[in-house]
PDB file of C-alpha atoms in Angstrom:
ATOM      1  CA  MET A   1     -20.100  -3.947   2.209  1.00 67.00           C
ATOM      2  CA  THR A   2     -22.752  -3.842  -0.514  1.00 67.00           C
ATOM      3  CA  ASN A   3     -25.634  -3.773   1.987  1.00 71.00           C
ATOM      4  CA  SER A   4     -23.995  -1.018   4.026  1.00 72.00           C
ATOM      5  CA  MET A   5     -23.445   1.078   0.900  1.00 69.00           C
ATOM      6  CA  ALA A   6     -27.025   0.563  -0.232  1.00 63.00           C
ATOM      7  CA  THR A   7     -28.248   1.792   3.155  1.00 74.00           C
ATOM      8  CA  ALA A   8     -25.965   4.844   3.091  1.00 69.00           C
ATOM      9  CA  PHE A   9     -26.698   5.750  -0.541  1.00 71.00           C
ATOM     10  CA  GLY A  10     -30.404   4.977  -0.324  1.00 78.00           C
ATOM     11  CA  ARG A  11     -30.439   2.880  -3.492  1.00 76.00           C
ATOM     12  CA  PRO A  12     -29.349  -0.557  -4.738  1.00 67.00           C
ATOM     13  CA  ILE A  13     -25.589  -0.850  -5.245  1.00 72.00           C
ATOM     14  CA  ILE A  14     -23.937  -2.969  -7.922  1.00 75.00           C
ATOM     15  CA  ILE A  15     -20.266  -3.795  -7.366  1.00 76.00           C
ATOM     16  CA  GLU A  16     -18.312  -4.819 -10.447  1.00 80.00           C
ATOM     17  CA  ASN A  17     -14.811  -6.215 -10.036  1.00 79.00           C
ATOM     18  CA  LEU A  18     -12.579  -5.260 -12.961  1.00 74.00           C
ATOM     19  CA  PRO A  19      -9.064  -6.567 -12.240  1.00 65.00           C
ATOM     20  CA  GLY A  20      -6.167  -6.405 -14.630  1.00 66.00           C
ATOM     21  CA  SER A  21      -3.219  -4.161 -15.476  1.00 73.00           C
ATOM     22  CA  GLY A  22      -2.746  -3.077 -11.897  1.00 72.00           C
ATOM     23  CA  GLY A  23      -6.340  -1.858 -11.651  1.00 83.00           C
ATOM     24  CA  MET A  24      -6.180   0.317 -14.766  1.00 87.00           C
ATOM     25  CA  ILE A  25      -9.000  -1.525 -16.548  1.00 89.00           C
ATOM     26  CA  GLY A  26     -11.406  -0.642 -13.753  1.00 91.00           C
ATOM     27  CA  THR A  27     -10.136   2.916 -13.447  1.00 94.00           C
ATOM     28  CA  GLN A  28     -10.739   3.482 -17.164  1.00 93.00           C
ATOM     29  CA  GLN A  29     -14.424   2.823 -16.546  1.00 93.00           C
ATOM     30  CA  ILE A  30     -14.472   5.365 -13.729  1.00 95.00           C
ATOM     31  CA  VAL A  31     -12.740   7.998 -15.866  1.00 96.00           C
ATOM     32  CA  ARG A  32     -15.441   7.582 -18.539  1.00 95.00           C
ATOM     33  CA  ALA A  33     -18.374   7.487 -16.082  1.00 95.00           C
ATOM     34  CA  PRO A  34     -21.072  10.168 -15.675  1.00 95.00           C
ATOM     35  CA  LYS A  35     -20.131  13.012 -13.344  1.00 96.00           C
ATOM     36  CA  ASP A  36     -23.315  12.723 -11.277  1.00 95.00           C
ATOM     37  CA  GLY A  37     -21.914  10.386  -8.624  1.00 93.00           C
ATOM     38  CA  SER A  38     -23.829   7.357  -9.902  1.00 93.00           C
ATOM     39  CA  VAL A  39     -20.571   5.513 -10.619  1.00 93.00           C
ATOM     40  CA  LEU A  40     -17.672   5.524  -8.170  1.00 95.00           C
ATOM     41  CA  GLY A  41     -14.628   3.318  -7.929  1.00 95.00           C
ATOM     42  CA  MET A  42     -12.009   2.024  -5.542  1.00 93.00           C
ATOM     43  CA  VAL A  43      -8.313   2.192  -6.310  1.00 94.00           C
ATOM     44  CA  SER A  44      -5.275   1.026  -4.390  1.00 91.00           C
ATOM     45  CA  SER A  45      -1.736   2.351  -4.086  1.00 92.00           C
ATOM     46  CA  ASN A  46      -1.143   0.889  -7.562  1.00 90.00           C
ATOM     47  CA  HIS A  47      -2.970   3.939  -8.919  1.00 94.00           C
ATOM     48  CA  VAL A  48       0.082   6.106  -8.203  1.00 94.00           C
ATOM     49  CA  ILE A  49       2.589   3.422  -9.214  1.00 91.00           C
ATOM     50  CA  ASN A  50       1.180   2.466 -12.628  1.00 92.00           C
ATOM     51  CA  PRO A  51       2.144   5.720 -14.430  1.00 94.00           C
ATOM     52  CA  PHE A  52       5.805   4.915 -13.852  1.00 93.00           C
ATOM     53  CA  ILE A  53       5.987   1.168 -14.520  1.00 89.00           C
ATOM     54  CA  TYR A  54       3.712   0.862 -17.563  1.00 89.00           C
ATOM     55  CA  LYS A  55       4.733   2.224 -20.965  1.00 88.00           C
ATOM     56  CA  ARG A  56       1.242   3.546 -21.528  1.00 90.00           C
ATOM     57  CA  VAL A  57      -1.464   4.548 -19.066  1.00 92.00           C
ATOM     58  CA  PRO A  58      -4.667   5.679 -20.831  1.00 93.00           C
ATOM     59  CA  PHE A  59      -5.532   8.389 -18.303  1.00 95.00           C
ATOM     60  CA  ASP A  60      -3.887  10.910 -16.000  1.00 96.00           C
ATOM     61  CA  ALA A  61      -3.746   9.633 -12.407  1.00 96.00           C
ATOM     62  CA  ILE A  62      -4.659  13.083 -11.046  1.00 97.00           C
ATOM     63  CA  LYS A  63      -6.300  15.183 -13.761  1.00 97.00           C
ATOM     64  CA  ASP A  64      -8.762  12.533 -14.969  1.00 97.00           C
ATOM     65  CA  ILE A  65     -10.259  11.638 -11.583  1.00 97.00           C
ATOM     66  CA  THR A  66     -11.949  13.217  -8.597  1.00 98.00           C
ATOM     67  CA  PRO A  67     -10.363  11.921  -5.368  1.00 97.00           C
ATOM     68  CA  ILE A  68     -13.115  11.514  -2.762  1.00 97.00           C
ATOM     69  CA  SER A  69     -11.639   9.681   0.223  1.00 98.00           C
ATOM     70  CA  VAL A  70      -8.808   7.407   1.310  1.00 97.00           C
ATOM     71  CA  ILE A  71     -10.887   4.942   3.289  1.00 96.00           C
ATOM     72  CA  ALA A  72      -8.265   2.592   4.699  1.00 93.00           C
ATOM     73  CA  SER A  73      -4.540   1.982   4.943  1.00 91.00           C
ATOM     74  CA  SER A  74      -2.543  -1.128   5.703  1.00 87.00           C
ATOM     75  CA  ALA A  75       0.646  -1.524   7.673  1.00 85.00           C
ATOM     76  CA  VAL A  76       3.655  -3.100   6.019  1.00 93.00           C
ATOM     77  CA  VAL A  77       6.217  -4.842   8.199  1.00 96.00           C
ATOM     78  CA  LEU A  78       9.910  -5.496   7.575  1.00 98.00           C
ATOM     79  CA  VAL A  79      10.521  -9.161   8.346  1.00 98.00           C
ATOM     80  CA  VAL A  80      13.698 -11.226   8.301  1.00 98.00           C
ATOM     81  CA  ASN A  81      14.606 -14.873   8.378  1.00 98.00           C
ATOM     82  CA  PRO A  82      15.699 -15.410  12.002  1.00 98.00           C
ATOM     83  CA  ASP A  83      18.247 -18.070  11.030  1.00 97.00           C
ATOM     84  CA  THR A  84      20.136 -16.002   8.436  1.00 97.00           C
ATOM     85  CA  VAL A  85      19.832 -12.541   9.989  1.00 98.00           C
ATOM     86  CA  LYS A  86      21.289 -11.856  13.430  1.00 97.00           C
ATOM     87  CA  ALA A  87      19.874  -8.339  13.877  1.00 97.00           C
ATOM     88  CA  LYS A  88      16.874  -7.692  16.075  1.00 97.00           C
ATOM     89  CA  THR A  89      16.587  -3.919  15.624  1.00 97.00           C
ATOM     90  CA  THR A  90      16.574  -1.526  12.664  1.00 97.00           C
ATOM     91  CA  ARG A  91      20.001  -0.083  13.494  1.00 97.00           C
ATOM     92  CA  GLU A  92      21.499  -3.544  13.946  1.00 98.00           C
ATOM     93  CA  PHE A  93      19.965  -4.715  10.671  1.00 98.00           C
ATOM     94  CA  ILE A  94      21.279  -1.761   8.670  1.00 98.00           C
ATOM     95  CA  ALA A  95      24.729  -2.283  10.167  1.00 97.00           C
ATOM     96  CA  GLU A  96      24.567  -5.982   9.257  1.00 98.00           C
ATOM     97  CA  LEU A  97      23.577  -5.196   5.667  1.00 97.00           C
ATOM     98  CA  LYS A  98      26.311  -2.593   5.271  1.00 97.00           C
ATOM     99  CA  ALA A  99      28.929  -4.997   6.592  1.00 96.00           C
ATOM    100  CA  ASN A 100      28.141  -7.551   3.865  1.00 94.00           C
ATOM    101  CA  PRO A 101      25.684  -6.199   1.244  1.00 90.00           C
ATOM    102  CA  LYS A 102      26.554  -8.894  -1.316  1.00 93.00           C
ATOM    103  CA  GLY A 103      25.584 -11.576   1.179  1.00 95.00           C
ATOM    104  CA  TYR A 104      21.919 -10.593   1.458  1.00 97.00           C
ATOM    105  CA  SER A 105      18.837 -10.498  -0.738  1.00 98.00           C
ATOM    106  CA  TYR A 106      15.226  -9.464  -0.348  1.00 98.00           C
ATOM    107  CA  GLY A 107      12.049 -10.766  -1.899  1.00 97.00           C
ATOM    108  CA  SER A 108       9.040  -8.884  -3.234  1.00 94.00           C
ATOM    109  CA  ALA A 109       5.624  -9.770  -4.615  1.00 91.00           C
ATOM    110  CA  GLY A 110       6.771  -8.691  -8.086  1.00 88.00           C
ATOM    111  CA  ASN A 111       8.472  -5.836  -9.928  1.00 87.00           C
ATOM    112  CA  GLY A 112       6.821  -2.505  -9.240  1.00 86.00           C
ATOM    113  CA  THR A 113       4.444  -3.824  -6.584  1.00 88.00           C
ATOM    114  CA  VAL A 114       3.777  -1.944  -3.365  1.00 90.00           C
ATOM    115  CA  LEU A 115       5.937  -4.409  -1.426  1.00 92.00           C
ATOM    116  CA  HIS A 116       8.816  -4.003  -3.878  1.00 93.00           C
ATOM    117  CA  LEU A 117       8.710  -0.218  -3.560  1.00 92.00           C
ATOM    118  CA  ALA A 118       8.413  -0.398   0.230  1.00 93.00           C
ATOM    119  CA  ALA A 119      11.618  -2.447   0.302  1.00 95.00           C
ATOM    120  CA  GLU A 120      13.298  -0.064  -2.146  1.00 92.00           C
ATOM    121  CA  TYR A 121      12.325   2.824   0.091  1.00 93.00           C
ATOM    122  CA  PHE A 122      13.951   1.050   3.027  1.00 96.00           C
ATOM    123  CA  THR A 123      17.186   0.220   1.173  1.00 95.00           C
ATOM    124  CA  SER A 124      17.329   3.777  -0.156  1.00 92.00           C
ATOM    125  CA  GLU A 125      16.920   5.354   3.266  1.00 94.00           C
ATOM    126  CA  ALA A 126      19.327   2.846   4.807  1.00 95.00           C
ATOM    127  CA  ASP A 127      21.817   3.574   1.992  1.00 94.00           C
ATOM    128  CA  VAL A 128      22.400  -0.072   1.072  1.00 95.00           C
ATOM    129  CA  ASP A 129      22.256  -1.811  -2.303  1.00 91.00           C
ATOM    130  CA  ILE A 130      20.775  -5.298  -1.897  1.00 95.00           C
ATOM    131  CA  LEU A 131      19.852  -7.952  -4.474  1.00 96.00           C
ATOM    132  CA  HIS A 132      16.124  -7.928  -5.293  1.00 95.00           C
ATOM    133  CA  VAL A 133      14.373 -11.232  -6.015  1.00 96.00           C
ATOM    134  CA  PRO A 134      10.849 -10.715  -7.455  1.00 94.00           C
ATOM    135  CA  TYR A 135       8.134 -13.347  -6.948  1.00 94.00           C
ATOM    136  CA  LYS A 136       4.650 -13.723  -8.358  1.00 89.00           C
ATOM    137  CA  GLY A 137       2.711 -12.798  -5.237  1.00 89.00           C
ATOM    138  CA  THR A 138       3.243 -12.860  -1.492  1.00 93.00           C
ATOM    139  CA  GLY A 139       2.763 -16.616  -1.050  1.00 94.00           C
ATOM    140  CA  ALA A 140       5.968 -17.810  -2.713  1.00 95.00           C
ATOM    141  CA  MET A 141       7.844 -14.813  -1.359  1.00 96.00           C
ATOM    142  CA  THR A 142       6.829 -15.570   2.225  1.00 97.00           C
ATOM    143  CA  THR A 143       7.714 -19.243   1.830  1.00 97.00           C
ATOM    144  CA  ASP A 144      11.196 -18.376   0.611  1.00 98.00           C
ATOM    145  CA  ILE A 145      11.887 -15.860   3.375  1.00 98.00           C
ATOM    146  CA  ILE A 146      10.897 -18.528   5.901  1.00 98.00           C
ATOM    147  CA  GLY A 147      13.041 -21.078   4.051  1.00 97.00           C
ATOM    148  CA  GLY A 148      16.053 -18.766   3.914  1.00 97.00           C
ATOM    149  CA  GLN A 149      16.250 -18.542   0.121  1.00 97.00           C
ATOM    150  CA  VAL A 150      16.047 -14.754   0.594  1.00 98.00           C
ATOM    151  CA  ASN A 151      16.902 -12.984   3.829  1.00 98.00           C
ATOM    152  CA  PHE A 152      14.174 -10.409   4.226  1.00 98.00           C
ATOM    153  CA  GLY A 153      11.246  -8.565   2.706  1.00 98.00           C
ATOM    154  CA  MET A 154       8.287  -6.304   3.328  1.00 97.00           C
ATOM    155  CA  LEU A 155       4.945  -8.015   3.959  1.00 96.00           C
ATOM    156  CA  PRO A 156       1.438  -6.857   4.785  1.00 91.00           C
ATOM    157  CA  LEU A 157       1.100  -7.224   8.539  1.00 89.00           C
ATOM    158  CA  VAL A 158      -1.936  -9.470   8.192  1.00 86.00           C
ATOM    159  CA  VAL A 159       0.110 -11.889   6.027  1.00 91.00           C
ATOM    160  CA  ALA A 160       3.167 -11.830   8.273  1.00 94.00           C
ATOM    161  CA  ALA A 161       1.303 -12.008  11.597  1.00 92.00           C
ATOM    162  CA  PRO A 162       0.965 -15.813  11.995  1.00 94.00           C
ATOM    163  CA  HIS A 163       4.597 -16.363  11.005  1.00 97.00           C
ATOM    164  CA  ILE A 164       5.810 -13.687  13.427  1.00 96.00           C
ATOM    165  CA  LYS A 165       3.803 -15.297  16.215  1.00 94.00           C
ATOM    166  CA  SER A 166       5.181 -18.756  15.395  1.00 97.00           C
ATOM    167  CA  GLY A 167       8.753 -17.477  15.301  1.00 97.00           C
ATOM    168  CA  LYS A 168       9.278 -18.407  11.643  1.00 98.00           C
ATOM    169  CA  LEU A 169       9.797 -14.738  10.841  1.00 98.00           C
ATOM    170  CA  ARG A 170      11.259 -11.945  12.963  1.00 98.00           C
ATOM    171  CA  ALA A 171       9.610  -8.544  12.750  1.00 97.00           C
ATOM    172  CA  ILE A 172      12.145  -5.714  12.697  1.00 98.00           C
ATOM    173  CA  ALA A 173       9.755  -2.758  12.358  1.00 97.00           C
ATOM    174  CA  VAL A 174       6.574  -1.487  10.726  1.00 96.00           C
ATOM    175  CA  THR A 175       6.582   1.192   8.044  1.00 94.00           C
ATOM    176  CA  THR A 176       3.786   3.312   9.492  1.00 91.00           C
ATOM    177  CA  THR A 177       4.321   6.392  11.651  1.00 88.00           C
ATOM    178  CA  LYS A 178       2.606   4.751  14.618  1.00 89.00           C
ATOM    179  CA  ARG A 179       2.916   1.254  16.059  1.00 90.00           C
ATOM    180  CA  ASN A 180       0.196  -1.193  15.096  1.00 86.00           C
ATOM    181  CA  SER A 181      -2.262  -2.117  17.845  1.00 82.00           C
ATOM    182  CA  ALA A 182      -2.084  -5.801  16.864  1.00 81.00           C
ATOM    183  CA  PHE A 183       1.694  -5.852  17.482  1.00 87.00           C
ATOM    184  CA  PRO A 184       2.419  -2.956  19.849  1.00 90.00           C
ATOM    185  CA  GLU A 185       5.814  -4.436  20.705  1.00 93.00           C
ATOM    186  CA  VAL A 186       7.018  -3.993  17.093  1.00 95.00           C
ATOM    187  CA  PRO A 187       8.483  -0.480  16.700  1.00 97.00           C
ATOM    188  CA  THR A 188       8.341   1.762  13.633  1.00 97.00           C
ATOM    189  CA  LEU A 189      11.252   2.301  11.289  1.00 97.00           C
ATOM    190  CA  ALA A 190      10.965   6.015  11.990  1.00 96.00           C
ATOM    191  CA  GLU A 191      11.581   5.604  15.703  1.00 96.00           C
ATOM    192  CA  THR A 192      14.373   3.056  15.410  1.00 95.00           C
ATOM    193  CA  GLY A 193      16.852   4.455  12.937  1.00 92.00           C
ATOM    194  CA  LEU A 194      15.140   6.009   9.908  1.00 96.00           C
ATOM    195  CA  PRO A 195      13.482   9.282  11.050  1.00 95.00           C
ATOM    196  CA  GLY A 196      10.581  10.387   8.868  1.00 92.00           C
ATOM    197  CA  PHE A 197      10.116   6.971   7.265  1.00 94.00           C
ATOM    198  CA  GLU A 198       6.485   6.438   6.298  1.00 90.00           C
ATOM    199  CA  PHE A 199       5.026   3.949   3.836  1.00 91.00           C
ATOM    200  CA  GLU A 200       1.525   2.493   3.709  1.00 88.00           C
ATOM    201  CA  SER A 201      -0.591   0.694   1.183  1.00 89.00           C
ATOM    202  CA  TRP A 202      -4.051   2.198   0.904  1.00 94.00           C
ATOM    203  CA  ILE A 203      -7.499   2.048  -0.683  1.00 94.00           C
ATOM    204  CA  ALA A 204      -9.328   5.137  -1.915  1.00 97.00           C
ATOM    205  CA  VAL A 205     -12.680   6.019  -3.462  1.00 97.00           C
ATOM    206  CA  ILE A 206     -12.622   8.112  -6.629  1.00 97.00           C
ATOM    207  CA  GLY A 207     -14.976   9.410  -9.277  1.00 97.00           C
ATOM    208  CA  PRO A 208     -14.469  10.874 -12.759  1.00 97.00           C
ATOM    209  CA  ALA A 209     -12.927  14.322 -13.158  1.00 97.00           C
ATOM    210  CA  GLY A 210     -15.286  17.274 -13.166  1.00 97.00           C
ATOM    211  CA  MET A 211     -17.777  16.110 -10.539  1.00 97.00           C
ATOM    212  CA  PRO A 212     -19.626  19.161  -9.150  1.00 97.00           C
ATOM    213  CA  ALA A 213     -18.675  20.106  -5.577  1.00 97.00           C
ATOM    214  CA  PRO A 214     -22.134  19.265  -4.125  1.00 97.00           C
ATOM    215  CA  VAL A 215     -21.984  15.797  -5.727  1.00 97.00           C
ATOM    216  CA  VAL A 216     -18.499  15.205  -4.292  1.00 97.00           C
ATOM    217  CA  ALA A 217     -19.639  16.336  -0.841  1.00 97.00           C
ATOM    218  CA  ASP A 218     -22.668  14.048  -0.968  1.00 96.00           C
ATOM    219  CA  ALA A 219     -20.570  11.071  -2.119  1.00 96.00           C
ATOM    220  CA  TYR A 220     -18.089  11.646   0.694  1.00 97.00           C
ATOM    221  CA  LYS A 221     -20.900  11.884   3.266  1.00 96.00           C
ATOM    222  CA  ARG A 222     -22.345   8.548   2.145  1.00 95.00           C
ATOM    223  CA  ILE A 223     -18.946   6.851   1.968  1.00 95.00           C
ATOM    224  CA  LYS A 224     -18.233   8.021   5.511  1.00 96.00           C
ATOM    225  CA  GLU A 225     -21.576   6.583   6.655  1.00 95.00           C
ATOM    226  CA  THR A 226     -20.761   3.291   4.936  1.00 94.00           C
ATOM    227  CA  MET A 227     -17.370   3.036   6.629  1.00 94.00           C
ATOM    228  CA  ALA A 228     -19.006   3.512  10.043  1.00 94.00           C
ATOM    229  CA  HIS A 229     -21.152   0.368   9.722  1.00 93.00           C
ATOM    230  CA  LYS A 230     -20.010  -2.387  12.061  1.00 93.00           C
ATOM    231  CA  GLU A 231     -19.892  -5.093   9.378  1.00 92.00           C
ATOM    232  CA  VAL A 232     -17.614  -2.894   7.260  1.00 91.00           C
ATOM    233  CA  VAL A 233     -15.383  -1.910  10.186  1.00 92.00           C
ATOM    234  CA  ASP A 234     -15.031  -5.535  11.293  1.00 90.00           C
ATOM    235  CA  SER A 235     -14.256  -6.704   7.746  1.00 89.00           C
ATOM    236  CA  PHE A 236     -11.499  -4.157   7.200  1.00 87.00           C
ATOM    237  CA  LEU A 237      -9.952  -4.673  10.627  1.00 85.00           C
ATOM    238  CA  ALA A 238      -9.892  -8.439  10.068  1.00 82.00           C
ATOM    239  CA  GLN A 239      -7.804  -7.825   6.941  1.00 80.00           C
ATOM    240  CA  GLY A 240      -5.301  -5.719   8.861  1.00 78.00           C
ATOM    241  CA  PHE A 241      -6.487  -2.324   7.666  1.00 86.00           C
ATOM    242  CA  THR A 242      -6.740   0.913   9.626  1.00 87.00           C
ATOM    243  CA  LEU A 243      -9.792   3.014   8.747  1.00 91.00           C
ATOM    244  CA  THR A 244      -9.087   6.613   7.730  1.00 90.00           C
ATOM    245  CA  THR A 245     -11.865   8.248   5.632  1.00 94.00           C
ATOM    246  CA  THR A 246     -10.031  11.412   4.572  1.00 97.00           C
ATOM    247  CA  THR A 247     -12.052  14.343   3.231  1.00 98.00           C
ATOM    248  CA  PRO A 248     -11.975  15.253  -0.485  1.00 97.00           C
ATOM    249  CA  GLU A 249      -9.913  18.322   0.453  1.00 97.00           C
ATOM    250  CA  GLN A 250      -7.325  16.079   2.117  1.00 97.00           C
ATOM    251  CA  THR A 251      -7.418  13.365  -0.525  1.00 97.00           C
ATOM    252  CA  ARG A 252      -6.298  15.293  -3.616  1.00 96.00           C
ATOM    253  CA  PRO A 253      -3.011  16.593  -2.109  1.00 97.00           C
ATOM    254  CA  PHE A 254      -2.422  13.121  -0.653  1.00 96.00           C
ATOM    255  CA  PHE A 255      -2.634  11.650  -4.167  1.00 97.00           C
ATOM    256  CA  VAL A 256      -0.208  14.269  -5.495  1.00 97.00           C
ATOM    257  CA  THR A 257       2.304  13.564  -2.702  1.00 95.00           C
ATOM    258  CA  GLU A 258       2.021   9.804  -3.145  1.00 94.00           C
ATOM    259  CA  LEU A 259       2.479  10.126  -6.906  1.00 95.00           C
ATOM    260  CA  GLU A 260       5.745  12.026  -6.423  1.00 94.00           C
ATOM    261  CA  LYS A 261       6.980   9.607  -3.752  1.00 90.00           C
ATOM    262  CA  HIS A 262       6.366   6.549  -5.939  1.00 91.00           C
ATOM    263  CA  LYS A 263       7.880   8.220  -8.992  1.00 93.00           C
ATOM    264  CA  LYS A 264      11.192   8.471  -7.130  1.00 89.00           C
ATOM    265  CA  LEU A 265      10.968   4.916  -5.805  1.00 87.00           C
ATOM    266  CA  VAL A 266      10.196   3.419  -9.211  1.00 89.00           C
ATOM    267  CA  LYS A 267      13.047   5.379 -10.791  1.00 88.00           C
ATOM    268  CA  ARG A 268      15.459   4.083  -8.152  1.00 80.00           C
ATOM    269  CA  SER A 269      14.240   0.502  -8.510  1.00 81.00           C
ATOM    270  CA  GLY A 270      14.205   0.470 -12.304  1.00 82.00           C
ATOM    271  CA  ALA A 271      10.964  -1.513 -12.096  1.00 79.00           C
ATOM    272  CA  VAL A 272       8.815  -2.142 -15.143  1.00 80.00           C
ATOM    273  CA  ALA A 273       5.528  -4.048 -15.322  1.00 74.00           C
ATOM    274  CA  ASP A 274       6.047  -7.795 -15.745  1.00 58.00           C
TER     275      ASP A 274
END
C-alpha cells in the first residue's frame, strides 16, 4: 500500500505502526500532528469502543480528530458448532437459545472487542441472556467453538471461511445488510429474523482536528486514488474486506452514530479493558 500512497500523494510515504491500548497510542500521535495533512492515521472500530471500556482515554473520539474516509469494512458471521447446535437458521437458533439459555455459551476474542460487541448486539436483539466466554484472540476462540467448548460466536468471515467450507463450523448468518459475495448462500441476520440488524468492523483514515477544508478535500482525493490501485484492492479483498471510501461529509456522522451504538453495547455487556 505504501507505493500506491506515494504515487497518489506525490511524495515518499512513511508508515509507522503504533499498536497498543486498542490503537490509542497511535491515535494520540495523530491528534497531536500538524493540521496540514502531512500526517494521517488509520483507526479501526476500536476507536469508537475505547471511550467506554477504558477508564481514561486521552482524547475525544470525535472532537479531537478530523474524519476523512471509512475505506473498508469487514463482514462478521455468526457461526455455531454443528454438533452442539441443531438450528440452521436465525429463527431456529433464537428459538433454541430461548428454550435453554443456561445450556449455551458464546466465545469472543476478548472483553470489549468488536467480536464481543457483535455477539452482544445479537443476544440483545434476540432477547436472550447467554454466558460469555472471553478468549485472548480469535485463534483460541475458533478452536473452542470447533471443539464444542463453547457453542457459538461471531468471527470475521475471512477467519471463519475455511472452517465453514470444511463443515467444522455452520454459518447461521452475516451481520451486514447485504449478503457477502464470497458466501452468497449465507443470509443476513436482518433478512432472517432480526430486521434492521447491521454490524461491521471497519477501517478509517483520520487526521487531527482543525484541518482546513481544502486540506481535508485533498487528503480524501488522494486516499480515494490510493484505494483504486489494483494492488491495494486485491490486498483488502484477500483479507475479506469490502472497499467503501466514504466522503468526509459522510464519515463524521458515521463516527457519531457508531460511537452511540457501541456505547449502548458496551453498557449492556459490562465490558472493561483486560
